[in-house]
Amino acid sequence: MGDEVKIDKQLFHTRLGQLVSSWKDPKKNEAYSGVGSIVVVMGKTAEGPYSKSLSLHFWLLGYEFPATLFLITPEKFYVVTTAKKAKHLEALQGGKIPVEFLIRGKDEAENKKQFQQICDAIKKSGNKVGVLTKDQAQGPFAKAWREVYSPDALGLEEVDVSSTFSQAMAVKDEAELKTMRACSRALVGLMKDHFIDEMSKIIDEEKKVTHSALSQRIEAKIDDEKFFKQKALKLGDDFDVTQLDWTVGPVVQSGGKYDLKTSAQSDDSPLHAGIILASMGLRYKSYSAQIARTYLIDPSKAQEKYYGFLTDLQWRILTEIRDGAICKDIYNKAVSIVKAKHPELEKHFMKTIGYGIGIEARDANLAINAKSTRVLKDGMTICVTVGLSDLENPKPQDAKSKNYSLLLTDTVRVTTGDPLVFTGGCPKDLKEAAFYFKDEEPEVKVKPETKQVRAAAPKSTAVIMKSKLRGERKEVDDGAEQRRKEHQKELQAQMQTRGLERFSEGGAVGDGKSKRQIKKFESYKRENQLPLAVSDLKIVVDAKNQTVIVPIFGRPVPFHIATIKNASKTEEDDFTYLRINLLSPGQGVGRKDDMPFEDPNAHFLRSLTYRSTDNERIASICDAITDMKKNATKREQEKKEMEDVVTQDNLREMRNRRPQRLSDVFIRPGLDGKRVPGELEIHENGMRYQSPNRPDQRVDVLFSNVKHLFFQPCAHELIVLIHVHLKDPIMIGKKKTKDVQFYREATDIQFDETGNRKRKYRYGDEEEFEQEQEERRRRAELDKEFKAFAEKISEAAKKIEAGVDVDVPYRELGFSGVPFRANVLCSPTTDALVSLTDMPFLVITLDEIEIAHLERVQFGLKNFDLVFVYKEYTRPVTHINSIPMELLENVKEWLDSSNIAYSEGPLNLNWPTIMKTVIQDPKQFFIDGGWSFLGTDTDEEDQDDEEEESEFEASDFGEESDGSASDESDFDDDGNASADEGSEASDVDSGG
């Protein structure tokens, strides 16, 4: 017993007082059976379950005191112990109930005299003495006591008071309940985050591991302090791992041999992939908790049915456990449910379905069975355990699967309503407890149905023209052209009607949300927060508070960096001038002038000028202000950029079966560091990409955030890919993205052709032919693998009602263009227009398009531009530049078949200005005709009437357009790398 022992005097007297007051109370003392005193003898320390004597020591003192005797009477508390132990207990003196110590030494006669004194006190208190009959103390101290104490000689009647102490210790206070909650959370963590992973890994990899070996792995985990410090376990920083100890097991059972008693042990049989029972109990700071779960590996329908019934039965039992309930009534209710639902299970049902738990790991005096008359009270803690033993499997997988048992155990707290399940954090529903390894891919059966749905998608394949030469465009069927024009008139009329209905109330788009808000800044709340340097009336740059403090009329005046435009310095003669320009209304032109002010009509200070002979100081101040402004602007831009980034919910990992995987794939945008392949896994509510070499880096994509799912085969491409377009952007490393792509390269370098013995006997064309066949086979296998996995993703998403169909780009309908910097192939899909091979990716959802406008459509030009205007007018338009003119009819036909209204014109338009006008008053915009101003097409009759004028206009425009065309053609050979910039320049010119 070390010097660190500290007895809680107040707690001791509180609990002893509760015991004595109930003893004296005529209404509550029935459990004491009329005893006048209670003797508790503790012998030498023994291994094994806590006895009632030991539990009483921990309940009253918080420690075990071996070779010590307690005599409790309603008037006094006697302690017989050694001098060393009495020194720790001296603090108990001075309470409401007197404590008297009898110190034992080496004098046997004196020691015998002390025991005789205790016997006299017992006799004086009455002829009935309370003892703990089942506790047989061992050791010299206990032997010496029995030599003096003889109930028959003293004329005493012994009464077992085990149930009395059980009742006293059954109702827990808040400190006890808090300790039991912490113990239960540690158990949940071991079961859910360690045992399940270890067990499923052994079954998945088909390893031969015995029950005892697996138990030892779990048992050793309580020494892993790092494991219990995980935030997910919610144990808190003050959790002391060193005070954890095992009370039950851990016990692992499988393979047809099961024992549902808490005394069961793990044997040396190998873990069997069938019904696996796992039970364990911990003690933390003297208080216990227990848990048991059943895990079903590839269960039969009968096993699933009975397990589902068992979970439902436990839930029904828990609803009966409440303050005032009688234990036998709870048991009888459970039996009646079994008889009503599955009478064949009655003989397999447990005889006891619960017992008290706390300091004792199992308090048999608080058992829930057919005979117990104990009444439950608020604050009690119960270990509820329900099970079915020796069941027979009608369809066993093997001989060891013929017999099985089911078991569920939880630690709960009794309340006035439904109980609190301390170990409820470890799930037990069938979907969480059942693991399916032999039938991993039941979803594949729905493939034919999926194909039928997708087969109708390429309805516009007839758009492909037999002639694509520019000179042959006039051979287009006049009837088809007329039908297209009529359809476009209908689409534009519908668009005009929708616009008038949508903006019938008037006002700006977005209800003012797109307008820049007035921002208020506060540098300091109180004057004493100003830097001390301001007392010298010098210019102070306070980087911490983002403020520049300048002296004005002898007082320091702070200016937040957000109010400062810039700072500059000039040198004249011996002086250096510092000029600080401040923001104010009407300063400049352009977008920066849109910054709002609370009162634009107020008086504003536009600039401050200071001069000094200290050139170096002025230069350092100017540099500090400039750097602060740059950092503030950078932070503002980063904040604005991150506004639409969402924090996804947690990914629910697939625990009841092996997740479906696509291995050796790369991700774009790439993760930080060296590019290495990883695995893409399908889980319950999303996907996870993780590299085995870098487990610290992973990307989770939830199905609820998926907007489009694309599969692009490797035909005519170097890669095969699965592309996910998101509803809201996420962060991958330090990059914000709305597109996540998983791909594998399909080139020959990805395959090892070494060791092919046939090569030395084959030469020339024959070998090349075989290589071509092999490459085609490999590409077909890649396409099949990726397409099947994409469909699995789609099916998994549909299970949680977040389904999205797999979309495939139709390369034959594609057209080349420049959406960003490089010339790429833009391919239509059923729901979008995409370019997925090269970054940056292009994904345009067709349903979001308001109108498409074809620019630079005129005679003599080789290319034209395509602009998409979205229904959400605050969104910038999308340009696809430098599309070959011979594809004009193809593009028009695709737009028309997709029910997208389009218009065409000879010029590039200034779209930022146009959209700004639309946003300001969309109602007036549609009243004035809406998008009809874009259309330059007229009926043939009008064209005939104005033929001469049209020719004059064309020739008048010819010189300028020819120059433009030649400029465009100069870039045709090198991929139109700067076509996007050229388009921007023409926008500005035409807008003038």
GROMACS .gro file of N, CA and C in nm, residues 634-761:
model
  384
  634LYS      N    1  -0.495   3.863  -5.079
  634LYS     CA    2  -0.481   3.719  -5.103
  634LYS      C    3  -0.575   3.638  -5.015
  635ARG      N    4  -0.583   3.677  -4.887
  635ARG     CA    5  -0.674   3.606  -4.796
  635ARG      C    6  -0.820   3.622  -4.840
  636GLU      N    7  -0.854   3.742  -4.884
  636GLU     CA    8  -0.991   3.767  -4.928
  636GLU      C    9  -1.025   3.683  -5.051
  637GLN      N   10  -0.929   3.672  -5.142
  637GLN     CA   11  -0.952   3.591  -5.263
  637GLN      C   12  -0.965   3.443  -5.227
  638GLU      N   13  -0.879   3.396  -5.136
  638GLU     CA   14  -0.887   3.256  -5.094
  638GLU      C   15  -1.019   3.227  -5.025
  639LYS      N   16  -1.063   3.320  -4.941
  639LYS     CA   17  -1.190   3.303  -4.871
  639LYS      C   18  -1.306   3.297  -4.970
  640LYS      N   19  -1.302   3.387  -5.070
  640LYS     CA   20  -1.407   3.390  -5.170
  640LYS      C   21  -1.408   3.262  -5.253
  641GLU      N   22  -1.287   3.213  -5.281
  641GLU     CA   23  -1.277   3.092  -5.361
  641GLU      C   24  -1.328   2.970  -5.285
  642MET      N   25  -1.315   2.973  -5.154
  642MET     CA   26  -1.355   2.858  -5.074
  642MET      C   27  -1.500   2.865  -5.027
  643GLU      N   28  -1.573   2.970  -5.066
  643GLU     CA   29  -1.709   2.988  -5.016
  643GLU      C   30  -1.801   2.872  -5.053
  644ASP      N   31  -1.785   2.819  -5.174
  644ASP     CA   32  -1.877   2.715  -5.219
  644ASP      C   33  -1.826   2.574  -5.192
  645VAL      N   34  -1.711   2.562  -5.123
  645VAL     CA   35  -1.660   2.429  -5.089
  645VAL      C   36  -1.742   2.373  -4.973
  646VAL      N   37  -1.788   2.250  -4.988
  646VAL     CA   38  -1.872   2.189  -4.884
  646VAL      C   39  -1.791   2.090  -4.802
  647THR      N   40  -1.830   2.074  -4.676
  647THR     CA   41  -1.773   1.970  -4.590
  647THR      C   42  -1.866   1.850  -4.598
  648GLN      N   43  -1.819   1.744  -4.658
  648GLN     CA   44  -1.904   1.627  -4.678
  648GLN      C   45  -1.928   1.554  -4.546
  649ASP      N   46  -2.038   1.479  -4.540
  649ASP     CA   47  -2.061   1.393  -4.424
  649ASP      C   48  -1.956   1.283  -4.422
  650ASN      N   49  -1.948   1.214  -4.310
  650ASN     CA   50  -1.852   1.106  -4.298
  650ASN      C   51  -1.892   0.988  -4.387
  651LEU      N   52  -1.791   0.926  -4.444
  651LEU     CA   53  -1.815   0.807  -4.527
  651LEU      C   54  -1.842   0.688  -4.436
  652ARG      N   55  -1.954   0.620  -4.459
  652ARG     CA   56  -1.985   0.499  -4.381
  652ARG      C   57  -1.920   0.380  -4.451
  653GLU      N   58  -1.817   0.328  -4.386
  653GLU     CA   59  -1.740   0.220  -4.447
  653GLU      C   60  -1.822   0.091  -4.451
  654MET      N   61  -1.795   0.011  -4.552
  654MET     CA   62  -1.860  -0.118  -4.570
  654MET      C   63  -1.800  -0.215  -4.470
  655ARG      N   64  -1.877  -0.254  -4.369
  655ARG     CA   65  -1.825  -0.342  -4.266
  655ARG      C   66  -1.877  -0.485  -4.278
  656ASN      N   67  -1.994  -0.500  -4.337
  656ASN     CA   68  -2.054  -0.633  -4.340
  656ASN      C   69  -2.016  -0.712  -4.464
  657ARG      N   70  -1.930  -0.658  -4.545
  657ARG     CA   71  -1.877  -0.733  -4.659
  657ARG      C   72  -1.752  -0.662  -4.711
  658ARG      N   73  -1.678  -0.734  -4.790
  658ARG     CA   74  -1.558  -0.674  -4.848
  658ARG      C   75  -1.599  -0.570  -4.951
  659PRO      N   76  -1.548  -0.447  -4.940
  659PRO     CA   77  -1.587  -0.345  -5.039
  659PRO      C   78  -1.538  -0.381  -5.177
  660GLN      N   79  -1.618  -0.348  -5.279
  660GLN     CA   80  -1.578  -0.373  -5.417
  660GLN      C   81  -1.469  -0.275  -5.455
  661ARG      N   82  -1.364  -0.326  -5.519
  661ARG     CA   83  -1.244  -0.245  -5.544
  661ARG      C   84  -1.208  -0.243  -5.692
  662LEU      N   85  -1.152  -0.130  -5.732
  662LEU     CA   86  -1.089  -0.117  -5.863
  662LEU      C   87  -0.945  -0.079  -5.835
  663SER      N   88  -0.853  -0.169  -5.863
  663SER     CA   89  -0.713  -0.149  -5.823
  663SER      C   90  -0.631  -0.086  -5.935
  664ASP      N   91  -0.513  -0.038  -5.895
  664ASP     CA   92  -0.414   0.018  -5.989
  664ASP      C   93  -0.472   0.131  -6.073
  665VAL      N   94  -0.537   0.225  -6.008
  665VAL     CA   95  -0.589   0.342  -6.078
  665VAL      C   96  -0.524   0.468  -6.023
  666PHE      N   97  -0.516   0.569  -6.106
  666PHE     CA   98  -0.464   0.699  -6.066
  666PHE      C   99  -0.580   0.797  -6.052
  667ILE      N  100  -0.557   0.905  -5.980
  667ILE     CA  101  -0.662   1.003  -5.956
  667ILE      C  102  -0.618   1.138  -6.012
  668ARG      N  103  -0.713   1.211  -6.067
  668ARG     CA  104  -0.692   1.351  -6.108
  668ARG      C  105  -0.804   1.434  -6.050
  669PRO      N  106  -0.775   1.552  -5.989
  669PRO     CA  107  -0.644   1.610  -5.964
  669PRO      C  108  -0.561   1.519  -5.874
  670GLY      N  109  -0.431   1.518  -5.897
  670GLY     CA  110  -0.342   1.428  -5.824
  670GLY      C  111  -0.322   1.472  -5.680
  671LEU      N  112  -0.288   1.374  -5.597
  671LEU     CA  113  -0.256   1.402  -5.457
  671LEU      C  114  -0.116   1.459  -5.446
  672ASP      N  115  -0.085   1.517  -5.331
  672ASP     CA  116   0.048   1.574  -5.310
  672ASP      C  117   0.152   1.463  -5.311
  673GLY      N  118   0.269   1.495  -5.363
  673GLY     CA  119   0.378   1.398  -5.364
  673GLY      C  120   0.388   1.323  -5.494
  674LYS      N  121   0.463   1.214  -5.490
  674LYS     CA  122   0.487   1.134  -5.610
  674LYS      C  123   0.360   1.064  -5.655
  675ARG      N  124   0.344   1.052  -5.786
  675ARG     CA  125   0.225   0.987  -5.841
  675ARG      C  126   0.238   0.837  -5.827
  676VAL      N  127   0.147   0.778  -5.748
  676VAL     CA  128   0.146   0.632  -5.728
  676VAL      C  129   0.003   0.583  -5.747
  677PRO      N  130  -0.014   0.459  -5.794
  677PRO     CA  131  -0.151   0.407  -5.812
  677PRO      C  132  -0.215   0.375  -5.679
  678GLY      N  133  -0.347   0.371  -5.681
  678GLY     CA  134  -0.423   0.340  -5.560
  678GLY      C  135  -0.543   0.254  -5.592
  679GLU      N  136  -0.630   0.239  -5.492
  679GLU     CA  137  -0.751   0.157  -5.506
  679GLU      C  138  -0.874   0.244  -5.486
  680LEU      N  139  -0.975   0.220  -5.569
  680LEU     CA  140  -1.104   0.287  -5.556
  680LEU      C  141  -1.202   0.186  -5.498
  681GLU      N  142  -1.263   0.219  -5.381
  681GLU     CA  143  -1.352   0.127  -5.311
  681GLU      C  144  -1.494   0.186  -5.306
  682ILE      N  145  -1.593   0.098  -5.315
  682ILE     CA  146  -1.733   0.138  -5.302
  682ILE      C  147  -1.780   0.104  -5.162
  683HIS      N  148  -1.825   0.206  -5.088
  683HIS     CA  149  -1.876   0.184  -4.952
  683HIS      C  150  -2.026   0.214  -4.949
  684GLU      N  151  -2.082   0.220  -4.830
  684GLU     CA  152  -2.228   0.230  -4.816
  684GLU      C  153  -2.284   0.357  -4.878
  685ASN      N  154  -2.220   0.472  -4.851
  685ASN     CA  155  -2.276   0.599  -4.898
  685ASN      C  156  -2.179   0.678  -4.984
  686GLY      N  157  -2.076   0.612  -5.037
  686GLY     CA  158  -1.982   0.685  -5.121
  686GLY      C  159  -1.865   0.599  -5.165
  687MET      N  160  -1.767   0.666  -5.224
  687MET     CA  161  -1.646   0.600  -5.273
  687MET      C  162  -1.526   0.651  -5.197
  688ARG      N  163  -1.424   0.569  -5.188
  688ARG     CA  164  -1.299   0.610  -5.125
  688ARG      C  165  -1.182   0.569  -5.214
  689TYR      N  166  -1.095   0.667  -5.242
  689TYR     CA  167  -0.971   0.639  -5.315
  689TYR      C  168  -0.856   0.650  -5.217
  690GLN      N  169  -0.773   0.546  -5.214
  690GLN     CA  170  -0.660   0.546  -5.121
  690GLN      C  171  -0.547   0.463  -5.180
  691SER      N  172  -0.425   0.512  -5.162
  691SER     CA  173  -0.309   0.439  -5.211
  691SER      C  174  -0.254   0.353  -5.098
  692PRO      N  175  -0.228   0.224  -5.124
  692PRO     CA  176  -0.170   0.137  -5.018
  692PRO      C  177  -0.036   0.190  -4.968
  693ASN      N  178   0.038   0.259  -5.055
  693ASN     CA  179   0.168   0.311  -5.015
  693ASN      C  180   0.158   0.438  -4.931
  694ARG      N  181   0.043   0.507  -4.941
  694ARG     CA  182   0.025   0.632  -4.866
  694ARG      C  183  -0.113   0.634  -4.802
  695PRO      N  184  -0.131   0.554  -4.695
  695PRO     CA  185  -0.264   0.545  -4.632
  695PRO      C  186  -0.309   0.675  -4.567
  696ASP      N  187  -0.216   0.769  -4.546
  696ASP     CA  188  -0.254   0.896  -4.482
  696ASP      C  189  -0.328   0.987  -4.578
  697GLN      N  190  -0.315   0.962  -4.709
  697GLN     CA  191  -0.383   1.045  -4.809
  697GLN      C  192  -0.497   0.964  -4.872
  698ARG      N  193  -0.618   1.018  -4.861
  698ARG     CA  194  -0.731   0.951  -4.923
  698ARG      C  195  -0.835   1.054  -4.963
  699VAL      N  196  -0.918   1.016  -5.058
  699VAL     CA  197  -1.023   1.105  -5.110
  699VAL      C  198  -1.156   1.032  -5.099
  700ASP      N  199  -1.251   1.094  -5.028
  700ASP     CA  200  -1.386   1.038  -5.014
  700ASP      C  201  -1.483   1.120  -5.099
  701VAL      N  202  -1.565   1.051  -5.176
  701VAL     CA  203  -1.669   1.115  -5.257
  701VAL      C  204  -1.802   1.050  -5.221
  702LEU      N  205  -1.895   1.129  -5.167
  702LEU     CA  206  -2.024   1.075  -5.127
  702LEU      C  207  -2.120   1.071  -5.246
  703PHE      N  208  -2.203   0.970  -5.251
  703PHE     CA  209  -2.299   0.957  -5.360
  703PHE      C  210  -2.395   1.077  -5.365
  704SER      N  211  -2.426   1.132  -5.248
  704SER     CA  212  -2.521   1.244  -5.243
  704SER      C  213  -2.465   1.369  -5.309
  705ASN      N  214  -2.333   1.374  -5.332
  705ASN     CA  215  -2.269   1.491  -5.394
  705ASN      C  216  -2.236   1.467  -5.541
  706VAL      N  217  -2.276   1.352  -5.595
  706VAL     CA  218  -2.243   1.320  -5.735
  706VAL      C  219  -2.353   1.374  -5.825
  707LYS      N  220  -2.314   1.453  -5.924
  707LYS     CA  221  -2.408   1.509  -6.020
  707LYS      C  222  -2.409   1.427  -6.149
  708HIS      N  223  -2.290   1.393  -6.199
  708HIS     CA  224  -2.278   1.310  -6.320
  708HIS      C  225  -2.174   1.203  -6.295
  709LEU      N  226  -2.196   1.087  -6.355
  709LEU     CA  227  -2.100   0.978  -6.351
  709LEU      C  228  -2.073   0.933  -6.494
  710PHE      N  229  -1.948   0.949  -6.538
  710PHE     CA  230  -1.912   0.918  -6.678
  710PHE      C  231  -1.815   0.800  -6.682
  711PHE      N  232  -1.833   0.718  -6.783
  711PHE     CA  233  -1.734   0.616  -6.819
  711PHE      C  234  -1.690   0.642  -6.962
  712GLN      N  235  -1.559   0.657  -6.982
  712GLN     CA  236  -1.506   0.680  -7.117
  712GLN      C  237  -1.411   0.566  -7.153
  713PRO      N  238  -1.444   0.488  -7.256
  713PRO     CA  239  -1.358   0.376  -7.295
  713PRO      C  240  -1.226   0.425  -7.352
  714CYS      N  241  -1.134   0.331  -7.370
  714CYS     CA  242  -1.000   0.370  -7.416
  714CYS      C  243  -0.988   0.364  -7.569
  715ALA      N  244  -1.099   0.347  -7.640
  715ALA     CA  245  -1.096   0.351  -7.786
  715ALA      C  246  -1.049   0.488  -7.833
  716HIS      N  247  -0.945   0.492  -7.916
  716HIS     CA  248  -0.887   0.615  -7.970
  716HIS      C  249  -0.828   0.704  -7.860
  717GLU      N  250  -0.809   0.650  -7.739
  717GLU     CA  251  -0.753   0.728  -7.629
  717GLU      C  252  -0.639   0.650  -7.565
  718LEU      N  253  -0.560   0.720  -7.485
  718LEU     CA  254  -0.448   0.656  -7.416
  718LEU      C  255  -0.487   0.607  -7.277
  719ILE      N  256  -0.605   0.647  -7.229
  719ILE     CA  257  -0.648   0.607  -7.096
  719ILE      C  258  -0.793   0.562  -7.099
  720VAL      N  259  -0.831   0.480  -7.001
  720VAL     CA  260  -0.971   0.446  -6.976
  720VAL      C  261  -1.004   0.506  -6.841
  721LEU      N  262  -1.125   0.564  -6.828
  721LEU     CA  263  -1.149   0.643  -6.708
  721LEU      C  264  -1.294   0.633  -6.660
  722ILE      N  265  -1.307   0.661  -6.529
  722ILE     CA  266  -1.437   0.687  -6.465
  722ILE      C  267  -1.429   0.828  -6.409
  723HIS      N  268  -1.523   0.912  -6.450
  723HIS     CA  269  -1.518   1.054  -6.414
  723HIS      C  270  -1.643   1.089  -6.332
  724VAL      N  271  -1.620   1.160  -6.221
  724VAL     CA  272  -1.729   1.201  -6.133
  724VAL      C  273  -1.736   1.353  -6.132
  725HIS      N  274  -1.849   1.408  -6.174
  725HIS     CA  275  -1.872   1.553  -6.168
  725HIS      C  276  -1.961   1.580  -6.047
  726LEU      N  277  -1.918   1.669  -5.959
  726LEU     CA  278  -1.984   1.689  -5.830
  726LEU      C  279  -2.083   1.805  -5.833
  727LYS      N  280  -2.178   1.800  -5.740
  727LYS     CA  281  -2.271   1.911  -5.723
  727LYS      C  282  -2.202   2.029  -5.657
  728ASP      N  283  -2.125   2.001  -5.553
  728ASP     CA  284  -2.051   2.104  -5.480
  728ASP      C  285  -1.905   2.066  -5.477
  729PRO      N  286  -1.815   2.165  -5.490
  729PRO     CA  287  -1.671   2.132  -5.492
  729PRO      C  288  -1.621   2.080  -5.359
  730ILE      N  289  -1.516   2.000  -5.364
  730ILE     CA  290  -1.450   1.949  -5.245
  730ILE      C  291  -1.301   1.983  -5.255
  731MET      N  292  -1.228   1.960  -5.148
  731MET     CA  293  -1.085   1.985  -5.146
  731MET      C  294  -1.011   1.852  -5.163
  732ILE      N  295  -0.919   1.850  -5.258
  732ILE     CA  296  -0.827   1.737  -5.273
  732ILE      C  297  -0.687   1.793  -5.248
  733GLY      N  298  -0.634   1.762  -5.134
  733GLY     CA  299  -0.510   1.828  -5.093
  733GLY      C  300  -0.538   1.974  -5.067
  734LYS      N  301  -0.471   2.061  -5.143
  734LYS     CA  302  -0.495   2.205  -5.132
  734LYS      C  303  -0.571   2.259  -5.252
  735LYS      N  304  -0.626   2.168  -5.335
  735LYS     CA  305  -0.694   2.209  -5.457
  735LYS      C  306  -0.845   2.195  -5.442
  736LYS      N  307  -0.917   2.296  -5.489
  736LYS     CA  308  -1.063   2.290  -5.494
  736LYS      C  309  -1.105   2.234  -5.629
  737THR      N  310  -1.196   2.141  -5.629
  737THR     CA  311  -1.235   2.080  -5.756
  737THR      C  312  -1.380   2.032  -5.751
  738LYS      N  313  -1.445   2.039  -5.868
  738LYS     CA  314  -1.579   1.982  -5.884
  738LYS      C  315  -1.575   1.855  -5.968
  739ASP      N  316  -1.454   1.816  -6.010
  739ASP     CA  317  -1.438   1.697  -6.094
  739ASP      C  318  -1.330   1.608  -6.034
  740VAL      N  319  -1.363   1.479  -6.020
  740VAL     CA  320  -1.267   1.380  -5.972
  740VAL      C  321  -1.266   1.266  -6.073
  741GLN      N  322  -1.146   1.231  -6.117
  741GLN     CA  323  -1.135   1.129  -6.223
  741GLN      C  324  -1.042   1.017  -6.177
  742PHE      N  325  -1.081   0.893  -6.209
  742PHE     CA  326  -1.003   0.775  -6.178
  742PHE      C  327  -0.972   0.706  -6.312
  743TYR      N  328  -0.844   0.685  -6.339
  743TYR     CA  329  -0.809   0.635  -6.473
  743TYR      C  330  -0.694   0.536  -6.464
  744ARG      N  331  -0.678   0.462  -6.573
  744ARG     CA  332  -0.565   0.371  -6.589
  744ARG      C  333  -0.515   0.384  -6.731
  745GLU      N  334  -0.387   0.385  -6.749
  745GLU     CA  335  -0.329   0.401  -6.882
  745GLU      C  336  -0.346   0.272  -6.962
  746ALA      N  337  -0.374   0.287  -7.090
  746ALA     CA  338  -0.400   0.170  -7.176
  746ALA      C  339  -0.289   0.147  -7.277
  747THR      N  340  -0.174   0.212  -7.259
  747THR     CA  341  -0.064   0.198  -7.356
  747THR      C  342   0.014   0.070  -7.331
  748ASP      N  343   0.095   0.030  -7.430
  748ASP     CA  344   0.171  -0.094  -7.420
  748ASP      C  345   0.268  -0.093  -7.304
  749ILE      N  346   0.317   0.023  -7.265
  749ILE     CA  347   0.420   0.031  -7.161
  749ILE      C  348   0.365  -0.017  -7.026
  750GLN      N  349   0.230  -0.019  -7.013
  750GLN     CA  350   0.169  -0.063  -6.888
  750GLN      C  351   0.170  -0.215  -6.874
  751PHE      N  352   0.206  -0.286  -6.977
  751PHE     CA  353   0.198  -0.432  -6.973
  751PHE      C  354   0.337  -0.492  -6.990
  752ASP      N  355   0.365  -0.598  -6.917
  752ASP     CA  356   0.495  -0.665  -6.922
  752ASP      C  357   0.489  -0.776  -7.027
  753GLU      N  358   0.570  -0.760  -7.130
  753GLU     CA  359   0.569  -0.860  -7.237
  753GLU      C  360   0.694  -0.947  -7.233
  754THR      N  361   0.773  -0.936  -7.125
  754THR     CA  362   0.895  -1.017  -7.116
  754THR      C  363   0.858  -1.162  -7.091
  755GLY      N  364   0.948  -1.250  -7.131
  755GLY     CA  365   0.925  -1.392  -7.107
  755GLY      C  366   0.838  -1.460  -7.210
  756ASN      N  367   0.806  -1.393  -7.319
  756ASN     CA  368   0.721  -1.454  -7.422
  756ASN      C  369   0.811  -1.536  -7.516
  757ARG      N  370   0.812  -1.669  -7.497
  757ARG     CA  371   0.905  -1.755  -7.571
  757ARG      C  372   0.874  -1.761  -7.720
  758LYS      N  373   0.749  -1.733  -7.756
  758LYS     CA  374   0.711  -1.742  -7.897
  758LYS      C  375   0.777  -1.635  -7.980
  759ARG      N  376   0.825  -1.529  -7.916
  759ARG     CA  377   0.876  -1.415  -7.993
  759ARG      C  378   0.999  -1.453  -8.075
  760LYS      N  379   1.084  -1.544  -8.025
  760LYS     CA  380   1.208  -1.575  -8.096
  760LYS      C  381   1.181  -1.657  -8.223
  761TYR      N  382   1.063  -1.711  -8.235
  761TYR     CA  383   1.031  -1.790  -8.353
  761TYR      C  384   0.941  -1.716  -8.450
   0.00000   0.00000   0.00000
